[in-house]
XYZ file of C-alpha atoms in Angstrom:
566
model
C 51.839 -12.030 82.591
C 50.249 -9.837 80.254
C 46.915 -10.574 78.251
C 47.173 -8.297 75.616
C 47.174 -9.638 72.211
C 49.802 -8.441 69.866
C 49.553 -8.638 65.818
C 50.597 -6.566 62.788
C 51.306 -2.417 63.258
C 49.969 -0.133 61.192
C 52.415 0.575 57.873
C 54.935 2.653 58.762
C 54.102 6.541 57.428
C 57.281 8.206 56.978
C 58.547 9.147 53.311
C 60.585 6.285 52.969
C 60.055 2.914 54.144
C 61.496 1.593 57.415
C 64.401 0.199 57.308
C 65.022 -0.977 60.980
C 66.077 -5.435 61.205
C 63.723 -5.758 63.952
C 59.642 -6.670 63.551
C 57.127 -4.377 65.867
C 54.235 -5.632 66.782
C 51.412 -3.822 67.921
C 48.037 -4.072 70.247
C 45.250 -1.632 71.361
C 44.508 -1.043 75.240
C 41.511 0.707 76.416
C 41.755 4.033 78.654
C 39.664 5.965 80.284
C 38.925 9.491 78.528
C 39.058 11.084 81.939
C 41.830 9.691 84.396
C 39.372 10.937 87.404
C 36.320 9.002 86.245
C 37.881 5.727 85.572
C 34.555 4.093 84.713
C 33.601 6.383 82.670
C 34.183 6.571 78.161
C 36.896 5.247 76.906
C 39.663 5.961 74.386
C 41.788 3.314 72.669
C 45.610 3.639 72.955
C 47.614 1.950 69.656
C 50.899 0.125 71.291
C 53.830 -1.233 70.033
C 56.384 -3.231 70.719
C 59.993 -4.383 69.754
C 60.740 -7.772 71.414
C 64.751 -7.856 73.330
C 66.945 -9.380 70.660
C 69.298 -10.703 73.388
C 68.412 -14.409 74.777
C 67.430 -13.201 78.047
C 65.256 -10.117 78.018
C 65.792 -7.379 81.455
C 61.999 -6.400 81.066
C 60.525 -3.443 79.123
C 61.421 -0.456 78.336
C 58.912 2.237 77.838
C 59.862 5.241 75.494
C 58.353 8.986 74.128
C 60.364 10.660 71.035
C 58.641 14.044 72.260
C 56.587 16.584 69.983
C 53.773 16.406 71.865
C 52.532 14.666 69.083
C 54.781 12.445 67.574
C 53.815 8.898 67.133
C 55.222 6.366 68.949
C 54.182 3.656 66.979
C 56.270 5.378 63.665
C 59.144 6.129 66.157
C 59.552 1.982 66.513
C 59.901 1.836 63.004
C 62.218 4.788 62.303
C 66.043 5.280 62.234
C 66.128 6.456 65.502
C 65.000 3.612 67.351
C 68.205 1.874 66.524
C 69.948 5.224 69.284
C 67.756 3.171 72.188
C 68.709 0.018 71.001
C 72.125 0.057 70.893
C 71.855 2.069 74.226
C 70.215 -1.184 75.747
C 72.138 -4.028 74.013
C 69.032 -5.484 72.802
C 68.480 -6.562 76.725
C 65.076 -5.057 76.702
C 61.603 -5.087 75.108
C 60.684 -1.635 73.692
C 57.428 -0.328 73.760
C 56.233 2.378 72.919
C 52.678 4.339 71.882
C 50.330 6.807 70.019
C 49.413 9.306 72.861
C 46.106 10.031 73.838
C 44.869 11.968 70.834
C 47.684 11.060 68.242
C 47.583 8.974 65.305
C 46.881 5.660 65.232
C 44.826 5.906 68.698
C 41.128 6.564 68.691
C 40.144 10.509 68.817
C 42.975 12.348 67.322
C 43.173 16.159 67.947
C 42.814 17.453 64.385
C 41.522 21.002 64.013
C 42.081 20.876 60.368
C 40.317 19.378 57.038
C 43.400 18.080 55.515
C 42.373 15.038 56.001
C 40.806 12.868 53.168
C 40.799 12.715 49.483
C 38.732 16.041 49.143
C 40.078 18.361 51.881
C 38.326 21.147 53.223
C 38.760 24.991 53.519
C 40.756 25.613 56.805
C 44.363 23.128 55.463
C 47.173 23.249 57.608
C 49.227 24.826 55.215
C 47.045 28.019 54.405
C 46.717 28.366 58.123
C 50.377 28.637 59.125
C 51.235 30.555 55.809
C 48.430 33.206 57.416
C 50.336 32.667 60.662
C 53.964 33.379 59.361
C 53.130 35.982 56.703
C 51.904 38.482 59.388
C 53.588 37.186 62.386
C 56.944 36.462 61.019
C 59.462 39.450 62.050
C 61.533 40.356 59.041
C 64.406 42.154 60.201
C 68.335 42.126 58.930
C 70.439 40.061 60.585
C 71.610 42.355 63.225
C 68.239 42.494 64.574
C 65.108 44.437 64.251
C 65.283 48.371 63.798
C 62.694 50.620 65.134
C 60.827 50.679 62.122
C 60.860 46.589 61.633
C 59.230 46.605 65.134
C 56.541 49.062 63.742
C 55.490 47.099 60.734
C 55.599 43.728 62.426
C 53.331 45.593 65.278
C 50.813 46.431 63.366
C 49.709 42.730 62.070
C 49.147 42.129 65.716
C 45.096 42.503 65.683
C 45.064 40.084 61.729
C 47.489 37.744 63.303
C 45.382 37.313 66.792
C 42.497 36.966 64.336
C 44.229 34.515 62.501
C 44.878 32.208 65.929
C 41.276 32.484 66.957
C 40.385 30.670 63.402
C 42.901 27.592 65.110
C 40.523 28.192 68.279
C 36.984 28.283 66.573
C 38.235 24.928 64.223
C 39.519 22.852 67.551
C 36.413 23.592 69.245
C 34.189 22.420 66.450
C 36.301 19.220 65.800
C 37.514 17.987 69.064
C 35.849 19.693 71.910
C 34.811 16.645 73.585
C 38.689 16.047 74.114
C 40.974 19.722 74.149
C 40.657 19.115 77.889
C 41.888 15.540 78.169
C 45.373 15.271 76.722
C 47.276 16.766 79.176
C 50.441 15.689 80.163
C 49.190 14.005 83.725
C 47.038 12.249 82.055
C 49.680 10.835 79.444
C 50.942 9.607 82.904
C 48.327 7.606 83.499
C 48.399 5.902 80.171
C 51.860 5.108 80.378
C 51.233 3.162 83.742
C 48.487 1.340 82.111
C 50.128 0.379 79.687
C 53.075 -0.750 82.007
C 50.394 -2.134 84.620
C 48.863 -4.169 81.487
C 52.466 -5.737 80.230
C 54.573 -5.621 83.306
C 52.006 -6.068 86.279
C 50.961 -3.524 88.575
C 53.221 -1.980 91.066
C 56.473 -3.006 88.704
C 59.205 -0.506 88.500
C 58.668 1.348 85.003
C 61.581 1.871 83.235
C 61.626 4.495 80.801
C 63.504 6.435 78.010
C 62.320 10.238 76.758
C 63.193 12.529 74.551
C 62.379 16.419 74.206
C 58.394 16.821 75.152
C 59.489 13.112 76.234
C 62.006 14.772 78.908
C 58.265 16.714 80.278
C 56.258 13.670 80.523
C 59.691 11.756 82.069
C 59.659 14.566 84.967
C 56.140 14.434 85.907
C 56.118 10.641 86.083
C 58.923 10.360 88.338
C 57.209 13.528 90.648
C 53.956 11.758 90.402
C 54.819 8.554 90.724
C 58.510 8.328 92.138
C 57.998 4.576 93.751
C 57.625 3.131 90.623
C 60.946 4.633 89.009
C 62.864 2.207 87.425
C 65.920 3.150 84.829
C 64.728 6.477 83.618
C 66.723 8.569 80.986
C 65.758 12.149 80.134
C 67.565 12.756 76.325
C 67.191 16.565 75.714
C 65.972 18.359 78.742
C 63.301 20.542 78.171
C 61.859 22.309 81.275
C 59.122 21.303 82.764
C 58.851 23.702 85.618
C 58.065 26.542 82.899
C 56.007 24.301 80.834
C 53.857 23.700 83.875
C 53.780 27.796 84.731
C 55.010 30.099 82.333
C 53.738 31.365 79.476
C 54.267 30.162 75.908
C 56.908 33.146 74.664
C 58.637 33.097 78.049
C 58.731 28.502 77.615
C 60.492 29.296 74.121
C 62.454 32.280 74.772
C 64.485 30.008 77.532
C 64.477 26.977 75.175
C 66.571 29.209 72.172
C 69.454 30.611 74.613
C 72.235 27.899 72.561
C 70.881 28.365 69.397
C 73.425 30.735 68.080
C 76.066 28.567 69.580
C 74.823 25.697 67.581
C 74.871 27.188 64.406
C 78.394 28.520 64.995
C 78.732 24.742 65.275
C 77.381 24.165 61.440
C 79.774 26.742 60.525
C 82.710 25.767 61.825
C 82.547 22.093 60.645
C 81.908 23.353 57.558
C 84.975 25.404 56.856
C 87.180 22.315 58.488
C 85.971 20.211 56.453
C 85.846 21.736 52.931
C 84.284 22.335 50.014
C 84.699 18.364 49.753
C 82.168 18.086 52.190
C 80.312 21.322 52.735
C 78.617 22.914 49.871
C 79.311 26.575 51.092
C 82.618 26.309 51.513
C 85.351 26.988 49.490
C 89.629 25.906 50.033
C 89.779 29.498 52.392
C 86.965 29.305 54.331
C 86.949 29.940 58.070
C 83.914 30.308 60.428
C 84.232 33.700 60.842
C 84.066 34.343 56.753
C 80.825 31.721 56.652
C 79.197 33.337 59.077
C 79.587 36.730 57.596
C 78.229 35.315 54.157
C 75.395 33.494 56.280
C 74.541 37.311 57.772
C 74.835 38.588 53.894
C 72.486 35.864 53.082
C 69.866 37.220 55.988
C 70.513 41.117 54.742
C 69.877 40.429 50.954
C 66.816 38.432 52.348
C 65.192 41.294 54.357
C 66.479 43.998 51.124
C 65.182 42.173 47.693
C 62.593 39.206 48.933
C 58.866 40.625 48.675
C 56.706 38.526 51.008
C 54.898 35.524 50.003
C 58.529 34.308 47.842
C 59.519 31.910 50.647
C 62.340 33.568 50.878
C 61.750 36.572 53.042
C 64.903 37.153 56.056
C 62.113 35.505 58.424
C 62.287 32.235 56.360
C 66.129 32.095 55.854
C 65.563 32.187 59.655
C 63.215 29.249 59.699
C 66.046 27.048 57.422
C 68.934 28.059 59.896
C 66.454 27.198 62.848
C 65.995 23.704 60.908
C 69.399 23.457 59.999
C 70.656 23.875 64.108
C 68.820 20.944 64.943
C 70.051 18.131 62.706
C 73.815 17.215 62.253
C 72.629 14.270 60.758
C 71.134 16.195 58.228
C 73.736 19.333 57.485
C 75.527 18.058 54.471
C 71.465 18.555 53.111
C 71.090 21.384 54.427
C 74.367 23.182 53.099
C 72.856 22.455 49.740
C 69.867 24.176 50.349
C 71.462 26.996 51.952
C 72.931 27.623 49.084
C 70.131 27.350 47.025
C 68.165 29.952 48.651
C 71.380 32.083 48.197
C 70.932 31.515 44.793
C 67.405 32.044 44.600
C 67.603 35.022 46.331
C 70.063 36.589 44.315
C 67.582 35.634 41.217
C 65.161 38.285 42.794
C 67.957 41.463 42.835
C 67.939 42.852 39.701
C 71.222 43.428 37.832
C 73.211 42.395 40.925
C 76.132 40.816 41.009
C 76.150 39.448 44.419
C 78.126 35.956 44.134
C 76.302 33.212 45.062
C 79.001 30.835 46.852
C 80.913 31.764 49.910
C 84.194 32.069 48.354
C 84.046 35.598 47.389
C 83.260 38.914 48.805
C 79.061 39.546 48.630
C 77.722 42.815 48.175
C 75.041 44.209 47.830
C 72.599 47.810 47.130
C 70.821 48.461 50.111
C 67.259 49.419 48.942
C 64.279 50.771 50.777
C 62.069 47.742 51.537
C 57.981 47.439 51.902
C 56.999 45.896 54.370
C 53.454 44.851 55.341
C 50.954 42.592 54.823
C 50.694 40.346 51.998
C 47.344 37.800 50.855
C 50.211 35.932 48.893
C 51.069 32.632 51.040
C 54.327 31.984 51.602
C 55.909 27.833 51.079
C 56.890 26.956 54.594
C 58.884 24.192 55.103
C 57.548 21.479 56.877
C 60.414 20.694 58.832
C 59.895 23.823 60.013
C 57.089 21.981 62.129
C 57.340 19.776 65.085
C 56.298 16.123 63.164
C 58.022 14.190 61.415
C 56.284 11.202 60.540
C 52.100 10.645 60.398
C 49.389 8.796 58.517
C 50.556 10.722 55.399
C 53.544 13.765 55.552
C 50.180 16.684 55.334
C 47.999 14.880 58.155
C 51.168 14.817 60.403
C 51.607 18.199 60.538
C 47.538 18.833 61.072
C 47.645 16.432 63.791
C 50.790 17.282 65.782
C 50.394 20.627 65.745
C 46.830 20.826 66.826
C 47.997 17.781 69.982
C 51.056 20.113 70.627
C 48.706 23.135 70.990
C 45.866 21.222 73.366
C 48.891 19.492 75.708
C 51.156 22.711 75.526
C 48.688 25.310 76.263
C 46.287 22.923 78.454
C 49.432 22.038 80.867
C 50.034 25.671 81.166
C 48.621 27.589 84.410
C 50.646 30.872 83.307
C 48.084 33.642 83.697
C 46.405 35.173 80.666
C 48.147 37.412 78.624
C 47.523 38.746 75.018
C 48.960 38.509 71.581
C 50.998 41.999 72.106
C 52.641 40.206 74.754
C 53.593 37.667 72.513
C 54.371 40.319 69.641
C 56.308 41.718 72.242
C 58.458 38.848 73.524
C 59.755 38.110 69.835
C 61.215 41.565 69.964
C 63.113 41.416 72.783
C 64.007 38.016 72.553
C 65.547 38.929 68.983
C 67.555 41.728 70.926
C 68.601 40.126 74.056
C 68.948 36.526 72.923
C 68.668 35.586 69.303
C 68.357 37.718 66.106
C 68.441 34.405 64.279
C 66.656 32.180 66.362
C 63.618 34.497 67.821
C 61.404 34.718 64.752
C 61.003 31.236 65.137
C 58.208 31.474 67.949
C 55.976 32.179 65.047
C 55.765 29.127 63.853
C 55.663 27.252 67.370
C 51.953 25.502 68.877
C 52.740 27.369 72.199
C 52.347 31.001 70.176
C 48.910 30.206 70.466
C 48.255 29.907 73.922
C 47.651 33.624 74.050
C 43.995 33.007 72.623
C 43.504 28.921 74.163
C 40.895 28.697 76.493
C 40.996 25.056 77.407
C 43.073 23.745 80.565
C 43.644 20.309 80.823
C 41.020 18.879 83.602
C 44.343 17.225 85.717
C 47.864 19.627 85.989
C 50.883 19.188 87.768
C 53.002 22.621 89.036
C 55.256 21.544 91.768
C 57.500 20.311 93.745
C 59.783 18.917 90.805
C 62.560 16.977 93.154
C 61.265 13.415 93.184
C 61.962 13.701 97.189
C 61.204 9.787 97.683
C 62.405 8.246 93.979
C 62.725 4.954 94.023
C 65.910 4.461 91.787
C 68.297 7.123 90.547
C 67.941 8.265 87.133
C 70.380 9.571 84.367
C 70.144 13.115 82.612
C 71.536 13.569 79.216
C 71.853 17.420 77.567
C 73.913 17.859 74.582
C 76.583 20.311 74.639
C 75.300 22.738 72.051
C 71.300 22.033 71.394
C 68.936 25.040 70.227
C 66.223 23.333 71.119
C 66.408 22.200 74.861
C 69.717 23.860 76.040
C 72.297 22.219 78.164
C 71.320 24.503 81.168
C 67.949 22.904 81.282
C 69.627 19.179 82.175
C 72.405 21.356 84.288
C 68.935 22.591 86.912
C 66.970 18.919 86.644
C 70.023 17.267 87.796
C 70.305 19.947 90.516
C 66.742 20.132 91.299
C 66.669 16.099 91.852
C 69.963 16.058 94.029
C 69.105 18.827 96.070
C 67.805 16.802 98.555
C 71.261 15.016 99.950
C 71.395 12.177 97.996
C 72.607 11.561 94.792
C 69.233 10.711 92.576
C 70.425 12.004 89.355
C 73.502 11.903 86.931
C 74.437 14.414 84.138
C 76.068 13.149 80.555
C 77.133 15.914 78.547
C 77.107 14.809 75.583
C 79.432 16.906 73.331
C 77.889 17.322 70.231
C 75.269 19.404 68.294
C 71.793 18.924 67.683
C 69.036 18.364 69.049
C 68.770 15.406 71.334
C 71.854 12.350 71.025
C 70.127 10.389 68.179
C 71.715 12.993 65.759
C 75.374 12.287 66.690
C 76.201 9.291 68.508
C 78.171 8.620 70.969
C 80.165 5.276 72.037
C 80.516 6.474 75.667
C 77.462 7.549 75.799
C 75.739 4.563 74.492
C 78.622 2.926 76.775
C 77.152 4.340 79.973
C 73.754 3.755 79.256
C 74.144 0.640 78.164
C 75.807 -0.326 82.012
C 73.111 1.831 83.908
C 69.899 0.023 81.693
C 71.570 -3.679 82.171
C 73.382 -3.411 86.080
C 71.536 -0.267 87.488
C 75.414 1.669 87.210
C 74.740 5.007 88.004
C 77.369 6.881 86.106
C 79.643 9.519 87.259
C 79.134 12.790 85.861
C 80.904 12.142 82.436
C 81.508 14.462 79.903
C 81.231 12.348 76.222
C 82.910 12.837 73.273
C 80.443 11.855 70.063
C 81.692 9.311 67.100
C 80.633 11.156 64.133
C 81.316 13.381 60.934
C 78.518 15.830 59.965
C 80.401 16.833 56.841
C 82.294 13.594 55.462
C 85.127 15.038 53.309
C 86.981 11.708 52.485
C 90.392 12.673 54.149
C 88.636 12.406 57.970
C 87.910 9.654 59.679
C 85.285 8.959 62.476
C 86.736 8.605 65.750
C 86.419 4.663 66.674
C 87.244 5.003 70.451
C 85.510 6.047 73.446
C 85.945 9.820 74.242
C 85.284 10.700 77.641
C 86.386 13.156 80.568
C 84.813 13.522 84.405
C 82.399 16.360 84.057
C 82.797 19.155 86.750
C 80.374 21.279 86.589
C 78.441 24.310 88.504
């Protein structure tokens, strides 16, 4: 039986308060700083815990929504908590935590001085404005010409310059702890934590998504005897995360990106200018996508840098857009509002500002270079969502994201220019949209990290002696963690003669399944977390309407195919 005492949480720090019917209750448990000294300081972990709303609870669940850095303790009182829920029946306790050096537990990484009533100089936002003003590629949207390449090339020595501040900052704040936050050591935590509520030994059963998908794969490598019911929710791979380096991690992570966002478009000319605000009664995807390229071109022609509005931040509201069916009614709106806005800043045009009609526009020649004006960048351009207030989330999860991504990393050294150099070609051989984006990513800055995280994990990545099979969910079109990346775990894990893994393709758009859901998914899972049913390879059709017109309805049925796949 456990001894931990649990009590109130901290208040929930999203914008809006939670919603969710279920009280969490939270308590602290005491860590070691260093896994390999387990004697030695301590750190406090904050846990938290949702009890089974069923009469008869099947244990605990244990559960990561990714970043690295998001807080588990918000994630128990957000909206998407209800996605592992349903997927459970309410048969199971769920618990999750603050990672070592997020949030509510003790020591969080926080190289910044947002923090506070007075902050101080070096603020978050300054910093990645810095970042994104001279290492944002601005480029049309048929990619970068020889002469973008030049101009973006030369910011190379500022923008290193600009990373080394992040360096100088994280050293001064946290240096006692840049070294202990990697992702084996996350590891450990979560079996305390299990050890402490479930009793040593006890099969851990487990639920991850994104970054949550990394930490899922090295615990069932490190520790495959104490695999439970494990689901990885947007695979992200944690064979390059362990090896490669930071361009090369993202560069494979954007390869469905453009896919996605031909999703957006498509759903938005079915459904209308009802329910989508850029379309009109004739819209088709191909004539949305043209006005969404028009949109990029007028972007890169008539936006001076520093508007928020440059073709590099269109980019960054496309990237944002991709990610969140949930959210694209929203984000149609403000699509069109940076049309608007950008058509403010071309004098005497008369470029239209819906996508009804035919936009044109007079090419002019365009300066490019660096500006000391700081560009707005959206915050959901960032990796958090939720923190102790919307400005301190951002500090701390990128400055966690940056110590776990670069400290798990044994890729050898390599320089800003290679960096520079990877956004190129990725925006040539993968993504003109989606490239850019590195920019504004914590692994960009791995190039000038010097810390390592004191305990890493490379290889082998097939759980050889698992204790229990596990089940692999990639979504079919996600432009953040790719279905190919679930497609090689599930082959990596069963490519030892038996069948540990199973693969639900879940066919939808987004990023993980909490943005469109899914009654055979949740279906499947629900069997495999309560009976230990290993599904077959199913292919899932989603219940859900990203642009709600009034004339379509929501599927109500279960959707679902065998999956063959190679």
């Amino acid at each position: 039986m456990s001894s931990l005492t649990w009590g109130p949480c901290p208040a929930y720090n999203d914008t809006l308060p939670s919603t969710i019917p279920f009280p969490v209750v939270c308590t602290n448990l005491s860590v070691p700083v260093d896994w390999r000294n387990p004697n030695g300081q301590k750190l406090t972990l904050k846990v938290g815990k949702i009890a089974a709303t069923t009469s008869t609870s099947f244990g605990t669940l244990y559960t990561n929504p990714g970043g690295p850095g998001n807080s588990g303790i918000d994630f128990l009182q957000s909206q998407e908590i209800l996605a592992v829920h349903n997927s459970t029946g309410g048969a199971f306790d769920l618990v999750s935590w603050d990672p070592r050096g997020v949030g509510f537990s003790s020591s969080p990484i926080d190289c910044f001085d947002d923090r506070g009533a007075s902050p101080g100089p070096f603020t978050f936002d300054s910093w990645v404005a810095n970042l994104t003003v001279l290492g944002g590629l601005q480029a049309p949207s048929s990619g970068p010409s020889a002469k973008d390449v030049k101009t973006f090339n030369t910011n190379v020595k500022p923008w290193s310059s600009v990373v080394e501040t992040l360096t100088s900052e994280c050293n001064q704040k946290n240096a006692a702890y840049l070294t202990q936050v990697g992702t084996v050591a996350v590891v450990h935590d979560l079996v305390a934590i299990a050890d402490a509520i479930g009793g040593s030994q006890t099969p851990i059963n487990y639920y991850g998504f994104s970054y949550g998908t990394i930490l899922g794969a090295y615990f069932i490598n490190l520790l495959p005897h104490r695999v439970g019911r494990v689901v990885l929710d947007g695979v992200a791979n944690a064979t390059q995360s362990s090896s490669a380096s930071g361009y090369e991690f993202f560069a494979s992570s954007i390869t469905d990106g453009d896919a996605t966002l031909q999703q957006f478009l498509a759903q938005c000319a079915e459904s209308g200018p009802l329910g989508c605000a850029l379309a009109s009664s004739n819209s088709t995807q191909s004539s949305l996508n043209a006005w969404i390229n028009q949109l990029i071109d007028d972007a890169y022609n008539f936006a001076p840098l520093g508007s928020g509005m440059t073709s590099f931040d269109i980019r960054v509201l496309l990237e944002s857009t991709a990610r969140a069916p949930s959210q694209w009614q929203t984000m149609a709106t403000n699509i069109l509002v940076a049309r608007q806005a950008i058509s403010a800043l071309m004098p005497g045009s008369n470029t239209t500002t819906t996508s009804g009609g035919n936009s044109t526009s007079i090419r002019i020649k365009r300066a490019h270079g660096f500006s000391t004006a700081l560009p707005t960048v959206p915050r959901s351009a960032n990796l958090a969502k939720r923190s102790q207030t919307a400005a301190q989330s951002m500090d701390n999860n990128w400055s966690l994201a940056t110590a776990v991504l670069c400290g798990d990393s044994s890729a050898p050294p390599y320089t800003a220019v290679d960096t520079f150099n990877s956004i190129v070609n990725t925006s040539q051989t993968v993504s003109s949209i989606f490239a850019p984006f590195l920019v504004v990513q914590p692994e960009v800055t791995c190039s000038n990290w010097p810390y390592r995280a004191v305990q890493r994990y490379s290889s082998p990545w097939d759980a050889k002696t698992i204790a229990n099979p596990i089940v692999i969910i990639g979504n079919t079109f996600d432009p953040v963690t790719p279905l190919h990346m679930a497609k090689e775990l599930v082959r990596i894990l069963n490519s030892n003669g038996k069948r540990s893994a199973a693969l639900i393709q879940h066919d939808g758009s987004g990023h993980t399944t909490w943005e469109e859901p899914s009654l055979c998914t949740q279906t499947l899972l629900r069997a495999y977390f309560t009976n230990g049913s290993l599904p077959a390879d199913t292919l899932c059709g989603i219940n859900f309407l990203p642009f709600p017109n009034g004339t379509a309805t929501v599927p109500t049925q279960i959707i679902s195919s065998p999956l063959t796949w190679t």
